[in-house]
XYZ file of C-alpha atoms in Angstrom:
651
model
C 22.558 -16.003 61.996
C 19.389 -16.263 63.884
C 16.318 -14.905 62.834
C 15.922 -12.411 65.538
C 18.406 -10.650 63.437
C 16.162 -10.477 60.385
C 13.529 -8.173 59.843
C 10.810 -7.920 57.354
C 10.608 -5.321 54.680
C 7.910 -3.503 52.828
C 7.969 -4.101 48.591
C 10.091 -1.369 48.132
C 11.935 -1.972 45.191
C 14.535 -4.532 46.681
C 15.693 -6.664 43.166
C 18.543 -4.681 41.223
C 17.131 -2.745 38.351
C 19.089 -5.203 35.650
C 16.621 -8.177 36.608
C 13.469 -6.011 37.345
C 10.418 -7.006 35.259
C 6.703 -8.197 35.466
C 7.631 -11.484 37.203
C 9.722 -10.349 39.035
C 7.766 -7.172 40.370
C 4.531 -9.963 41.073
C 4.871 -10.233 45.131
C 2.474 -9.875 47.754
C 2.925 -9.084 51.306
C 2.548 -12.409 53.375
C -0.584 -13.298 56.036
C 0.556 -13.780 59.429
C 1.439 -16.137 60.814
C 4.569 -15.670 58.379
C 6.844 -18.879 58.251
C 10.065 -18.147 60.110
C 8.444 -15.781 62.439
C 8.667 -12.714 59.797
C 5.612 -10.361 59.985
C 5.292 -7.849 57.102
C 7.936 -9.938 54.970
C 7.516 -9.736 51.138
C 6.828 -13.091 49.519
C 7.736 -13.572 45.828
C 6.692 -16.668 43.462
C 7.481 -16.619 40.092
C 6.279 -18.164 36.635
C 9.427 -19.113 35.191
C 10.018 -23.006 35.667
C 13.149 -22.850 37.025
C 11.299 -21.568 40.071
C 8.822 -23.412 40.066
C 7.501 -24.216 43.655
C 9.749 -22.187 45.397
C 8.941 -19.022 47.880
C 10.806 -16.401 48.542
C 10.583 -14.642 51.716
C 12.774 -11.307 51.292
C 14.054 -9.344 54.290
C 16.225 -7.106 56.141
C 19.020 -8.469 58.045
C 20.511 -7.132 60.989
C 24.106 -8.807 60.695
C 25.397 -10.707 57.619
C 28.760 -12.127 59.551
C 28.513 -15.776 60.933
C 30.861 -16.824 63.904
C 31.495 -20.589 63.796
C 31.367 -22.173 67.846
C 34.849 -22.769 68.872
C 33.831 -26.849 69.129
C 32.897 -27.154 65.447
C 34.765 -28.958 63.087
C 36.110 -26.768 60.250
C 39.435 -24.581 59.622
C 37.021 -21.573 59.687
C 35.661 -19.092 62.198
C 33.305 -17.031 60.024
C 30.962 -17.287 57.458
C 28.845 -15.158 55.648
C 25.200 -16.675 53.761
C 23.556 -14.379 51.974
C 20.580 -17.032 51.336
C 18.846 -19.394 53.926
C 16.522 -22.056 52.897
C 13.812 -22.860 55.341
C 11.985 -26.110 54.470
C 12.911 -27.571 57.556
C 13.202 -23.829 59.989
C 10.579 -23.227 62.093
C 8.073 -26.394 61.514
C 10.050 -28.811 64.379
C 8.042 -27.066 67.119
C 7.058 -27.631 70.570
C 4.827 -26.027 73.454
C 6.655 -23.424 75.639
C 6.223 -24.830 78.530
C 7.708 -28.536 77.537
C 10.504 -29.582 80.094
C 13.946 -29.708 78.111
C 16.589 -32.072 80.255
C 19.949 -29.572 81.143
C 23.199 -31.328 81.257
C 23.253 -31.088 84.901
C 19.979 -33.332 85.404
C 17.382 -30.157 85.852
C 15.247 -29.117 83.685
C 14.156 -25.697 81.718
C 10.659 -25.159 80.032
C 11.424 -25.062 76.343
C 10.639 -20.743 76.047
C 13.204 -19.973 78.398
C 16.108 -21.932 77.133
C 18.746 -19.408 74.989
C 21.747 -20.143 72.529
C 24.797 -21.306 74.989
C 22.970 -23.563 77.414
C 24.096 -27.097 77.912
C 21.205 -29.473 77.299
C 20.957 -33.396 76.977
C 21.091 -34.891 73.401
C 22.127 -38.531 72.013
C 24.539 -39.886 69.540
C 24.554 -43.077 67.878
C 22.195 -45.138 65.982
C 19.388 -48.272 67.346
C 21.057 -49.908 70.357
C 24.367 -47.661 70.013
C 22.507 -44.410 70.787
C 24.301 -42.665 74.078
C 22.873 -39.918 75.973
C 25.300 -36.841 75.501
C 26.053 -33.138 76.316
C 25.175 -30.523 73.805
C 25.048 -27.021 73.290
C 21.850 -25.165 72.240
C 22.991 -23.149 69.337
C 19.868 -21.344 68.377
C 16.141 -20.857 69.883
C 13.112 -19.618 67.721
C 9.119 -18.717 68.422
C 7.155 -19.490 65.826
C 2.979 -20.139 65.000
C 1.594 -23.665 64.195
C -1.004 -25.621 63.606
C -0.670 -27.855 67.010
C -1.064 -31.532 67.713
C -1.277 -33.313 71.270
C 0.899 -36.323 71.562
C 0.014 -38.646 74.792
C 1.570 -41.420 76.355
C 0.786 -44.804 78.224
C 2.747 -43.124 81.404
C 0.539 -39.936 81.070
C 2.997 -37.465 79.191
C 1.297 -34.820 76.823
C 3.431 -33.338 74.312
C 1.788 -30.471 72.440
C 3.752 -30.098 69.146
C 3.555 -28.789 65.201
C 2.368 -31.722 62.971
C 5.980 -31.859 61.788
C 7.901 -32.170 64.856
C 9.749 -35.766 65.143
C 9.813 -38.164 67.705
C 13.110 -40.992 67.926
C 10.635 -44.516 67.941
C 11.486 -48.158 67.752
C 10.564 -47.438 64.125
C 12.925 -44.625 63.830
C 12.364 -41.080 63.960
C 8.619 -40.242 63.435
C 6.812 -37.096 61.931
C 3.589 -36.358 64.281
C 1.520 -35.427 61.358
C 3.923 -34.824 58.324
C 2.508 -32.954 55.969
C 4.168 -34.993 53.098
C 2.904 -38.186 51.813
C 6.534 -39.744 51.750
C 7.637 -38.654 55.464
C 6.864 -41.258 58.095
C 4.460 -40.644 60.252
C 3.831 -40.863 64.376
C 1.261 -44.152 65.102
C -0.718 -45.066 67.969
C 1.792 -47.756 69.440
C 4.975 -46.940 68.332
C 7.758 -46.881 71.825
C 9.115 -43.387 72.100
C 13.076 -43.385 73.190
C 13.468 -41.825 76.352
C 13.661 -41.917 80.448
C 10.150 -41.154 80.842
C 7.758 -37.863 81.960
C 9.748 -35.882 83.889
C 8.713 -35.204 87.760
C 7.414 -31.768 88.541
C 9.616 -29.653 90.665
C 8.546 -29.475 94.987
C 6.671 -26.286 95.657
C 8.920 -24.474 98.515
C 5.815 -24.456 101.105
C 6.196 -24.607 104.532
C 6.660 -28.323 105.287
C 9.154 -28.445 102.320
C 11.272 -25.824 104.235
C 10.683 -27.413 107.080
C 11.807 -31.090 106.314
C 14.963 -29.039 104.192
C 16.273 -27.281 107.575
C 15.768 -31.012 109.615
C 17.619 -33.122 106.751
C 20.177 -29.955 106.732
C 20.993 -29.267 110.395
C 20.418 -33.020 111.629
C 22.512 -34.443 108.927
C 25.676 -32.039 109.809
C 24.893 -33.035 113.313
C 25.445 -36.739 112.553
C 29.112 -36.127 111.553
C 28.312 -36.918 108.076
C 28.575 -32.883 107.121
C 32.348 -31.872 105.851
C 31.749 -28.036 105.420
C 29.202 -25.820 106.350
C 29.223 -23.285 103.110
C 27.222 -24.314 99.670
C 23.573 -23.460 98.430
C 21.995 -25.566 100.287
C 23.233 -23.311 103.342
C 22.631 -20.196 101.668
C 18.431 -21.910 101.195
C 18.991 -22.612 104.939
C 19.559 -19.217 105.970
C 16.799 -18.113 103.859
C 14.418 -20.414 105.118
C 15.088 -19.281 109.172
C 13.467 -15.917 107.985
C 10.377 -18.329 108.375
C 10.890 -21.451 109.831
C 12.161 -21.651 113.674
C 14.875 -23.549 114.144
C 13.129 -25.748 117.098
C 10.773 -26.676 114.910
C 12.487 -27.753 112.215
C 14.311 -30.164 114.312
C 11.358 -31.907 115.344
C 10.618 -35.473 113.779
C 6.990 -35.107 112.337
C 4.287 -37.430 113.394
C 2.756 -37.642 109.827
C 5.047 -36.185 107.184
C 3.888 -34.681 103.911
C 4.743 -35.197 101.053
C 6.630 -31.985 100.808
C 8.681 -32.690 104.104
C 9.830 -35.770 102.644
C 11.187 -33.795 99.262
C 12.531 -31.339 101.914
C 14.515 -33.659 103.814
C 16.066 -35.449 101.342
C 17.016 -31.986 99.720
C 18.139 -31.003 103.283
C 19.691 -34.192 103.358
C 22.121 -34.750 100.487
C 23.281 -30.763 100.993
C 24.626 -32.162 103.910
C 25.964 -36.153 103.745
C 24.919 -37.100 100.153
C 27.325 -37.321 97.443
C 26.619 -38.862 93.521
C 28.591 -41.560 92.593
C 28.038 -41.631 88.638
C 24.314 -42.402 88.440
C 23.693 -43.698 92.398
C 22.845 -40.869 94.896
C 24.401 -41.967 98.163
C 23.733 -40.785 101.734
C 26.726 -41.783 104.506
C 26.176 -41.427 107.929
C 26.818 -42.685 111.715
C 23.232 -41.837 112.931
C 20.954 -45.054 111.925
C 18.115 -43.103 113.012
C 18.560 -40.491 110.474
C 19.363 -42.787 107.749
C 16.377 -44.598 108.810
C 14.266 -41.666 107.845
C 16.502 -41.049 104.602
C 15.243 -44.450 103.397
C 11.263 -44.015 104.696
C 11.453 -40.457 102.557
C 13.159 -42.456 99.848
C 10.812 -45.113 99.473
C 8.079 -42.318 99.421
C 8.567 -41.226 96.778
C 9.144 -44.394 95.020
C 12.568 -44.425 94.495
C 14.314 -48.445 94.997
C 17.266 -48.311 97.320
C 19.853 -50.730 98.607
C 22.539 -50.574 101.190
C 25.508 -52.373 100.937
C 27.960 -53.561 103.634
C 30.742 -51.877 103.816
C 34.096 -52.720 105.644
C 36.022 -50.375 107.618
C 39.384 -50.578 108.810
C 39.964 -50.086 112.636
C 36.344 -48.253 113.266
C 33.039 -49.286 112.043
C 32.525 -47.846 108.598
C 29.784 -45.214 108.095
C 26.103 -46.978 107.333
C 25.237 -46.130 103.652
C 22.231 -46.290 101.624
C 21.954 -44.994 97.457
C 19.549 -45.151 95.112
C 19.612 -47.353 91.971
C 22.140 -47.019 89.455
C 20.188 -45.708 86.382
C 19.458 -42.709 84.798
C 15.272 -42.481 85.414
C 16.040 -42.492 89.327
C 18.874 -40.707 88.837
C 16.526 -37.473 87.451
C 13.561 -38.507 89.764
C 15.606 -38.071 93.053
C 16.619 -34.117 91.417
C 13.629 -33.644 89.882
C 11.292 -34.887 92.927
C 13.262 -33.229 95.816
C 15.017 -29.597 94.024
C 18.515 -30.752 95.467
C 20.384 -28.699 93.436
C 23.854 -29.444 94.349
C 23.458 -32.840 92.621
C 25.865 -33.621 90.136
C 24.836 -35.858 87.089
C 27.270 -37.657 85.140
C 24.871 -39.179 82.780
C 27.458 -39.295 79.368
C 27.394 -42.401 77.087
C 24.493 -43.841 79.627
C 22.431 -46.378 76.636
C 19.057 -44.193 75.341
C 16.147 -46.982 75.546
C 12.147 -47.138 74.274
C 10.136 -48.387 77.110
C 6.641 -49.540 76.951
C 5.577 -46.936 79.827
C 6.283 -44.690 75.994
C 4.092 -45.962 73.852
C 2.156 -43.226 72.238
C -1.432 -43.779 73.317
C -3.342 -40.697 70.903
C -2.125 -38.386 68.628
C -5.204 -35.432 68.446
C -5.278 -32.238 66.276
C -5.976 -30.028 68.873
C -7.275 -27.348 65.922
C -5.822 -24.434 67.438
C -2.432 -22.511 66.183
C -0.505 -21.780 68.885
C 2.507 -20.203 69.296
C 5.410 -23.004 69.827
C 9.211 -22.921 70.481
C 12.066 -25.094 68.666
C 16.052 -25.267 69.366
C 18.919 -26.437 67.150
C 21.666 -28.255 69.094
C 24.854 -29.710 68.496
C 23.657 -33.248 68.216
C 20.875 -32.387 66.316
C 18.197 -33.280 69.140
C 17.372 -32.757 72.809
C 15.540 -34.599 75.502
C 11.255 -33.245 76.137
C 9.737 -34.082 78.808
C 11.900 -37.349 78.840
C 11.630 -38.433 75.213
C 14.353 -37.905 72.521
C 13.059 -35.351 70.065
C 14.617 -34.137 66.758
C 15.713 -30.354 66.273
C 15.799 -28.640 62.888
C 19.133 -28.551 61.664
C 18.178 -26.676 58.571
C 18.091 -23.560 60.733
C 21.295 -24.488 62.868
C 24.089 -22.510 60.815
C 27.090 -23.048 62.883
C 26.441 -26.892 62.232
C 26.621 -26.685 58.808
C 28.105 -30.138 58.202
C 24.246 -31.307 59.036
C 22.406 -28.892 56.761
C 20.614 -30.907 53.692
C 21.201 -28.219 51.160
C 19.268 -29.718 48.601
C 16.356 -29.963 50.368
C 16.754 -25.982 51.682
C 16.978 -25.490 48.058
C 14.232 -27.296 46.806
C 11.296 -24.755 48.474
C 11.388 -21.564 50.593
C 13.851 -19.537 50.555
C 14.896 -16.447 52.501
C 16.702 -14.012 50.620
C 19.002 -11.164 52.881
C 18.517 -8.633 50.245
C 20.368 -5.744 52.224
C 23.452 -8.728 52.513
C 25.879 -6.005 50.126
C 25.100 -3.017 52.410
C 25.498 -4.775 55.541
C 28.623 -6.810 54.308
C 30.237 -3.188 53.727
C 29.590 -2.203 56.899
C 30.682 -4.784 59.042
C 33.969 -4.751 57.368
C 34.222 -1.141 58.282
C 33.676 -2.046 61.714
C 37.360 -1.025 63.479
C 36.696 -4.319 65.292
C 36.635 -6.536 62.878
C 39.914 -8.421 62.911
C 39.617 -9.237 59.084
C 39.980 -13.108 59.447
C 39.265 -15.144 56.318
C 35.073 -15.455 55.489
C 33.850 -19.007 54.209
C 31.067 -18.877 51.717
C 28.924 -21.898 50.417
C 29.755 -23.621 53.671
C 25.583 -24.263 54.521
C 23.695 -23.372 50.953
C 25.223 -22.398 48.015
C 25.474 -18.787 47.572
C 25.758 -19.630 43.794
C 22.132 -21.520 43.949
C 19.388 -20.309 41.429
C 17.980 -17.642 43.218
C 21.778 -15.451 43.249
C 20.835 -15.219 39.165
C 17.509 -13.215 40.339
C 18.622 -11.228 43.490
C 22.261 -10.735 42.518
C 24.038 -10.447 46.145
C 27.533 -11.927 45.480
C 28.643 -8.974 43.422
C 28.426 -6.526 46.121
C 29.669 -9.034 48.709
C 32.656 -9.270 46.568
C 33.276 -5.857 45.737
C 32.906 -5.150 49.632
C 35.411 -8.121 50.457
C 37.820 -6.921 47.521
C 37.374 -3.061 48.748
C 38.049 -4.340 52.418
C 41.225 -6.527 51.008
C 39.320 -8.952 53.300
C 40.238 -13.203 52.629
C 37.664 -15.427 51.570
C 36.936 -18.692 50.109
C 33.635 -20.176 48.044
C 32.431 -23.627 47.979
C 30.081 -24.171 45.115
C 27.912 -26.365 42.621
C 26.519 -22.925 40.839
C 28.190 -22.286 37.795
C 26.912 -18.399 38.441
C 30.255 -18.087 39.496
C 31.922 -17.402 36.500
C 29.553 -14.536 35.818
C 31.803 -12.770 39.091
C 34.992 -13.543 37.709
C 36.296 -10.381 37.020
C 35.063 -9.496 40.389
C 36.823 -12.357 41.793
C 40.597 -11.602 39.701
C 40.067 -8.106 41.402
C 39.968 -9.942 44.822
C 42.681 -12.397 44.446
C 44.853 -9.335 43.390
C 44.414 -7.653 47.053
C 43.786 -10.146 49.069
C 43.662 -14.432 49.021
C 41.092 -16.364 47.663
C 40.217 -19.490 47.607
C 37.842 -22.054 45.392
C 36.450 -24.896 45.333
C 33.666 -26.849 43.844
C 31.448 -29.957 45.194
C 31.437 -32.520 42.160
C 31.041 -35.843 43.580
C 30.639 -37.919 40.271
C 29.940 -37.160 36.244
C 27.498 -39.900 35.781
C 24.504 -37.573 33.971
C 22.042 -40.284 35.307
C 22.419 -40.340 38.756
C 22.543 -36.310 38.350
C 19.613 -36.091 37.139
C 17.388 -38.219 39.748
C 20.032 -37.381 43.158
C 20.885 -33.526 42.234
C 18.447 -32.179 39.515
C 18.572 -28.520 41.341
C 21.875 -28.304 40.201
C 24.347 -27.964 37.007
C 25.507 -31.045 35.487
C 28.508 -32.255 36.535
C 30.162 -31.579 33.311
C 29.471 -28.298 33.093
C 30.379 -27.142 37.200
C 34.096 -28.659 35.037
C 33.812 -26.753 32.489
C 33.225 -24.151 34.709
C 36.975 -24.930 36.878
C 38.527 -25.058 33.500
C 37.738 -21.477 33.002
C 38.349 -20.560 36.494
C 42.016 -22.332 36.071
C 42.445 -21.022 32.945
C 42.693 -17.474 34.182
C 44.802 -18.317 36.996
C 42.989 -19.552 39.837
C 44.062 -22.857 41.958
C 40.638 -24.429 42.590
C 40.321 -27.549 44.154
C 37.848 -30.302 43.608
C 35.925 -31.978 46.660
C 34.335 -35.081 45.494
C 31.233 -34.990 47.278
C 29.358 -36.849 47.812
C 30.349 -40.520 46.824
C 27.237 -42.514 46.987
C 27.536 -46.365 48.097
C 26.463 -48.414 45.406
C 25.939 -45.888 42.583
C 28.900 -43.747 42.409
C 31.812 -45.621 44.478
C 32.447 -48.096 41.846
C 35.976 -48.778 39.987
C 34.598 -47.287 36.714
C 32.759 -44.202 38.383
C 35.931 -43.312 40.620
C 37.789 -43.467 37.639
C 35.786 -41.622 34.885
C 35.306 -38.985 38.006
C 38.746 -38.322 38.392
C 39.822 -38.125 34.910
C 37.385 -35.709 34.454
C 38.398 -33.310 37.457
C 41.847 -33.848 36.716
C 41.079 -32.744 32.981
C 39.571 -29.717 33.592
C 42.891 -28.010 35.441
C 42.023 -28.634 39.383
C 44.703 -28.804 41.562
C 43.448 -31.171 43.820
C 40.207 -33.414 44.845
C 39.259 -34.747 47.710
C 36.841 -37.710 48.265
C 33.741 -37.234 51.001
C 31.371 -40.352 51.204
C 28.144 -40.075 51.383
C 26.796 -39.133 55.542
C 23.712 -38.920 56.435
C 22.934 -37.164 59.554
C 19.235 -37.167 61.541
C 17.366 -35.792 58.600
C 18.964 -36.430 55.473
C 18.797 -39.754 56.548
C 15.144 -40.259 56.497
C 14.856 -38.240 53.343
C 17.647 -39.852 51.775
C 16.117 -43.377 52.830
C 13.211 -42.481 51.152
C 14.353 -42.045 47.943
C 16.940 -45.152 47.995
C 13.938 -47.225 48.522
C 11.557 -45.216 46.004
C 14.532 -45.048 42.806
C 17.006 -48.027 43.887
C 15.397 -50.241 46.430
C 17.720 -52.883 46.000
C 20.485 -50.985 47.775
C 18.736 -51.182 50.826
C 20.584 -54.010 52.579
C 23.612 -52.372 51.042
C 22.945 -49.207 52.808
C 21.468 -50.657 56.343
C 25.180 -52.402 56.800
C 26.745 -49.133 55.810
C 24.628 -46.507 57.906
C 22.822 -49.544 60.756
C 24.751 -47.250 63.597
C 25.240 -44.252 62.494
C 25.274 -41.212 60.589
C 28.602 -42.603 59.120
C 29.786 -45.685 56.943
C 32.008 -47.662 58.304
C 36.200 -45.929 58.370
C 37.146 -48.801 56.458
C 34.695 -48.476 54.071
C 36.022 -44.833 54.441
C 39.316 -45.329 54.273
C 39.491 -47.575 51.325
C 37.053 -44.879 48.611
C 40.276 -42.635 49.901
C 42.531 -44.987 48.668
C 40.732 -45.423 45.623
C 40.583 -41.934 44.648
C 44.246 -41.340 45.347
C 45.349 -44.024 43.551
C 43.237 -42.746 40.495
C 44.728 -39.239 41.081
C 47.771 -40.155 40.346
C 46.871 -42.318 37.078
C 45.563 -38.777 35.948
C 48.386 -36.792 36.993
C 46.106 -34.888 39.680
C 49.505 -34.932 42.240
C 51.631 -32.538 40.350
C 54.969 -31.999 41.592
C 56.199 -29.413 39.281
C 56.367 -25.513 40.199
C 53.162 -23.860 39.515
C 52.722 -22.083 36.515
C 49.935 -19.570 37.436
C 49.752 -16.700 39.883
C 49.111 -17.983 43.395
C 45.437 -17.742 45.265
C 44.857 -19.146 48.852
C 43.899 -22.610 48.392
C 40.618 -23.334 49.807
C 41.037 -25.241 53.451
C 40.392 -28.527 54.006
C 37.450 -29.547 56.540
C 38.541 -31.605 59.056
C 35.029 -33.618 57.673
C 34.318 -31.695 54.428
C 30.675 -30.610 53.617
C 28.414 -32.164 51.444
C 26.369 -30.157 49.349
C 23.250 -30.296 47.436
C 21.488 -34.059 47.285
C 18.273 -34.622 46.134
């Protein structure tokens, strides 16, 4: 959901009478600027420790149904979250007018881009990070305190103190507002292609050297049709331009008949071959002034000899074969009709990128952020990180724990709407996912109470659904939940990645024990429910040994789950740098451990991988987890597999 669709709410009453009382009743409506962008909201803190520290912003949603993009990876199309935690949402912020990079080498200032565009991001790790295509997923306005970022080659990034930069030192807060999150220095080499070139101002001379590159070049014999944009801008241009004119060689060229030509140019003989922009033709004349408009506008060029067979071959010139001239030539001279092939093309620091002042500019402004589906974009030529926490159709990158840990929003119309969009004689009544980006389950459902409604709706509607969960809230549903399974399927699952009360207490403390999320399947099993067991998440060095693997299973296979399924530890752009953080702070000698495991990537290594499956399965069947026999209990829909299972709450 995006938080367009949510809209604030006056205090009027919004907790269920059961869990009404003076705590409860102590909110105050918010001061703009409102985190997330939610004027008028109602903000509630309360006394009791279990909350203590946390915010909750409550308001009116729009639309409680999720639909998962078609690319994800997960057995699921929708998903409904009647909670969304906002630690990281709306704090990743830049200007409006920043650049982004588009997947087809142009560029978009940052206000204007919208969910569905294809933008530039990176994958990888270090020296294995690869420029990629991406799809924005979501786009936000928000109000920040802002911060001016420059660099050695002259690019000024205005940004929220938060926003993070990929360095040579990693990825960088500007001015983190946390002691523990690393901060942006004076010095450190941002990752990137460098400040983008500003677009050619369609004056006279640029039209002017277009309609000569144009019309001469398709005169040379180098032009193979005479229909595309560039002939559409040509016919546009005549309106303005004569034609005689046009075809006149200038004495002293501007600037902007250089960018012209070259536009004019490559509409008519150019061509892209990968990275190279190329330029064929007969007429050495013409090329002649291809490579004086090239070298203009500082862009290196060679031209290699070619053969031909029975007539001279076509004279040739093209640009260098990286990605910074690449986006210069498109940027510099508007030629549209480019393609850019710029896919698993190495992401480098560069010295021209060294951050030369960071300055609290003192002002709050309003800024812009995107999520993506690699978790990052490209800003006026330097990688910069998006925040996943808001991005809930990548789920598999949300850090739950941390979403828990602090604000909250709360979608306290979620039964109502629920109700309603089942109703809907469109809705097709596919299966709904729950748990799959914060646990409906968390602390807050004991306050607010949501899930009853949004199971009495779902069991009304005779509508599927499955719940992923560490909240052992769930059993105070289950009659709700019997109800459901007897109309329609259901399936459930909880996240218990190891027993070991220790490392519970400093890696998950927001959650039950481990013990008692078992006792809580036991219950669930014992009235007849098939709930399966995702061991998530196994953490290298702590919880992947013989002993914990083995005191883990016996443990889920003792409390009556059908299955488990082991998840190792990932940590995606960040998790990472929080979950760094605390390696170093509780167990810093893992660190080596962990630097082999995650040195290039958000992943450990698929044999390290492979063999924790192994492990698991072998220790499954010591403890009779792979039972062959016919099932005793009535059936419910087993909860899907992930194609790469979530990890819940950590930390």
């Amino acid at each position: 959901m995006r938080w367009s669709h949510l809209s604030a709410s006056p205090d009027d009453g919004m907790l269920p009478a059961p869990e009404r009382g003076p705590l409860v009743d102590r909110a105050v409506p918010a001061a703009p600027p409102l985190p997330l962008a939610l004027p008028g909201a109602t903000v509630r803190t309360f006394d009791t420790p279990g909350f203590a520290g946390m915010t909750f912003y409550e308001v009116r949603a729009k639309s409680l149904l999720n639909r998962v993009p078609g690319q994800s990876r997960v057995p699921f199309e929708w998903t409904v979250n009647p909670y969304r935690g906002c630690s990281h949402a709306c704090t990743y912020c830049l200007a409006g007018d920043t650049p982004i990079l588009l997947a087809d080498g142009s560029t978009r200032p940052l206000a204007q881009l919208r969910p569905g565009d294809a933008v530039m991001g990176t994958m990888g790790a270090g020296p294995h990070r690869r420029y990629v295509t991406t799809t924005v997923l979501d786009h936000w306005a928000t109000s920040k305190p802002a911060f001016r970022v420059t660099l050695s080659d002259g690019t000024r990034l205005v940004s929220s103190g938060d926003h993070r930069f990929l360095t040579d030192r990693g990825w960088r807060h500007v001015s983190p507002a946390e002691a523990h999150q690393p901060a942006l220095a004076v010095g450190d080499l941002m990752f990137g292609v460098g400040r983008f070139a500003e677009a050619p101002k369609e004056s006279p001379d640029y039209q002017t050297g277009f309609l000569c590159g144009l019309v001469r070049g398709d005169a040379s014999g180098g032009g193979t049709a005479r229909e595309g944009d560039a002939w559409v801008r040509a016919d546009g241009y005549l309106d303005d331009i004569s034609l005689t004119e046009a075809l006149r060689w200038p004495e002293l060229p501007t600037g902007d008949w250089f960018r012209g030509f070259l536009a004019g140019a490559f509409g008519a003989i150019g061509h892209t071959e990968r990275l190279a922009v190329v330029f064929e033709t007969d007429d050495p004349v013409y090329l002649g002034w291809i490579a004086d408009a090239l070298a203009h506008l500082g862009l290196a060029t060679r031209r290699p000899v070619r053969a031909g067979r029975g007539r001279p071959a076509p004279e040739r010139i093209e640009t260098e074969r990286n990605l910074e001239a690449a986006l210069r030539f498109r940027h510099l001279t508007g030629a549209t009709a480019a393609p850019l092939d710029a896919s698993g093309v190495g992401v480098r620091a560069d010295r021209r990128l060294a951050v030369a002042d960071i300055e609290d500019l003192g002002l709050t402004l309003p800024l812009f952020d995107i999520s993506t589906g690699t978790g990052d974009f490209i800003a006026d030529g330097v990688v910069s990180h998006n925040c996943f926490a808001r991005n809930t159709h990548t789920y598999l990158d949300l850090d739950a724990g941390h979403d828990f840990d602090s604000r909250i929003v709360v979608k306290v119309n979620a039964g109502e709407l629920i109700r309603r969009e089942l109703a809907d004689p469109h809705w097709s009544g596919a299966s709904i996912a729950m748990g799959t980006n914060v646990d409906v389950y968390q602390r807050a459902e004991g306050r607010y109470r949501l899930m009853p409604e949004i199971l009495a709706a779902l069991r009304d509607h005779a509508n599927p659904f499955s719940i992923l969960t560490k909240g052992t809230l769930i059993l105070r549903d289950l009659e709700l939940l019997q109800q459901a399974a007897e109309v329609t399927r259901v399936g459930l699952s909880f996240s218990v990645g190891f027993v070991d009360e220790q490392v519970w207490r400093s890696a998950e403390p927001g959650t039950p024990s481990p013990r008692r999320r078992l006792d809580a399947v036991r219950r669930l099993t014992d009235t007849g429910f098939s709930v399966a067991v995702l061991m998530a998440p196994i953490l290298p060095g702590l919880t992947d040994t013989e002993d914990s693997i083995d005191e883990t299973v016996a443990a889920i296979a003792a409390s009556g789950a059908t299955s488990v399924s082991p998840l190792a530890l990932h940590l995606r752009p960040g998790a990472r740098e929080w979950y760094a953080s605390w390696i170093a702070r509780e167990h810093p000698h893992l660190l080596p451990r962990y630097r082999e495991l995650f040195g290039n990537g958000s992943y450990s290594p698929r044999t390290y991988q492979a063999e924790l499956t192994a492990r698991v399965r072998l220790a499954a069947r010591r403890h009779g987890l792979h039972r062959h026999e016919p099932a005793t209990s009535r059936r419910v829909t087993d909860t899907p597999s992930p194609t790469q299972p979530e990890q819940l709450t950590l930390l």
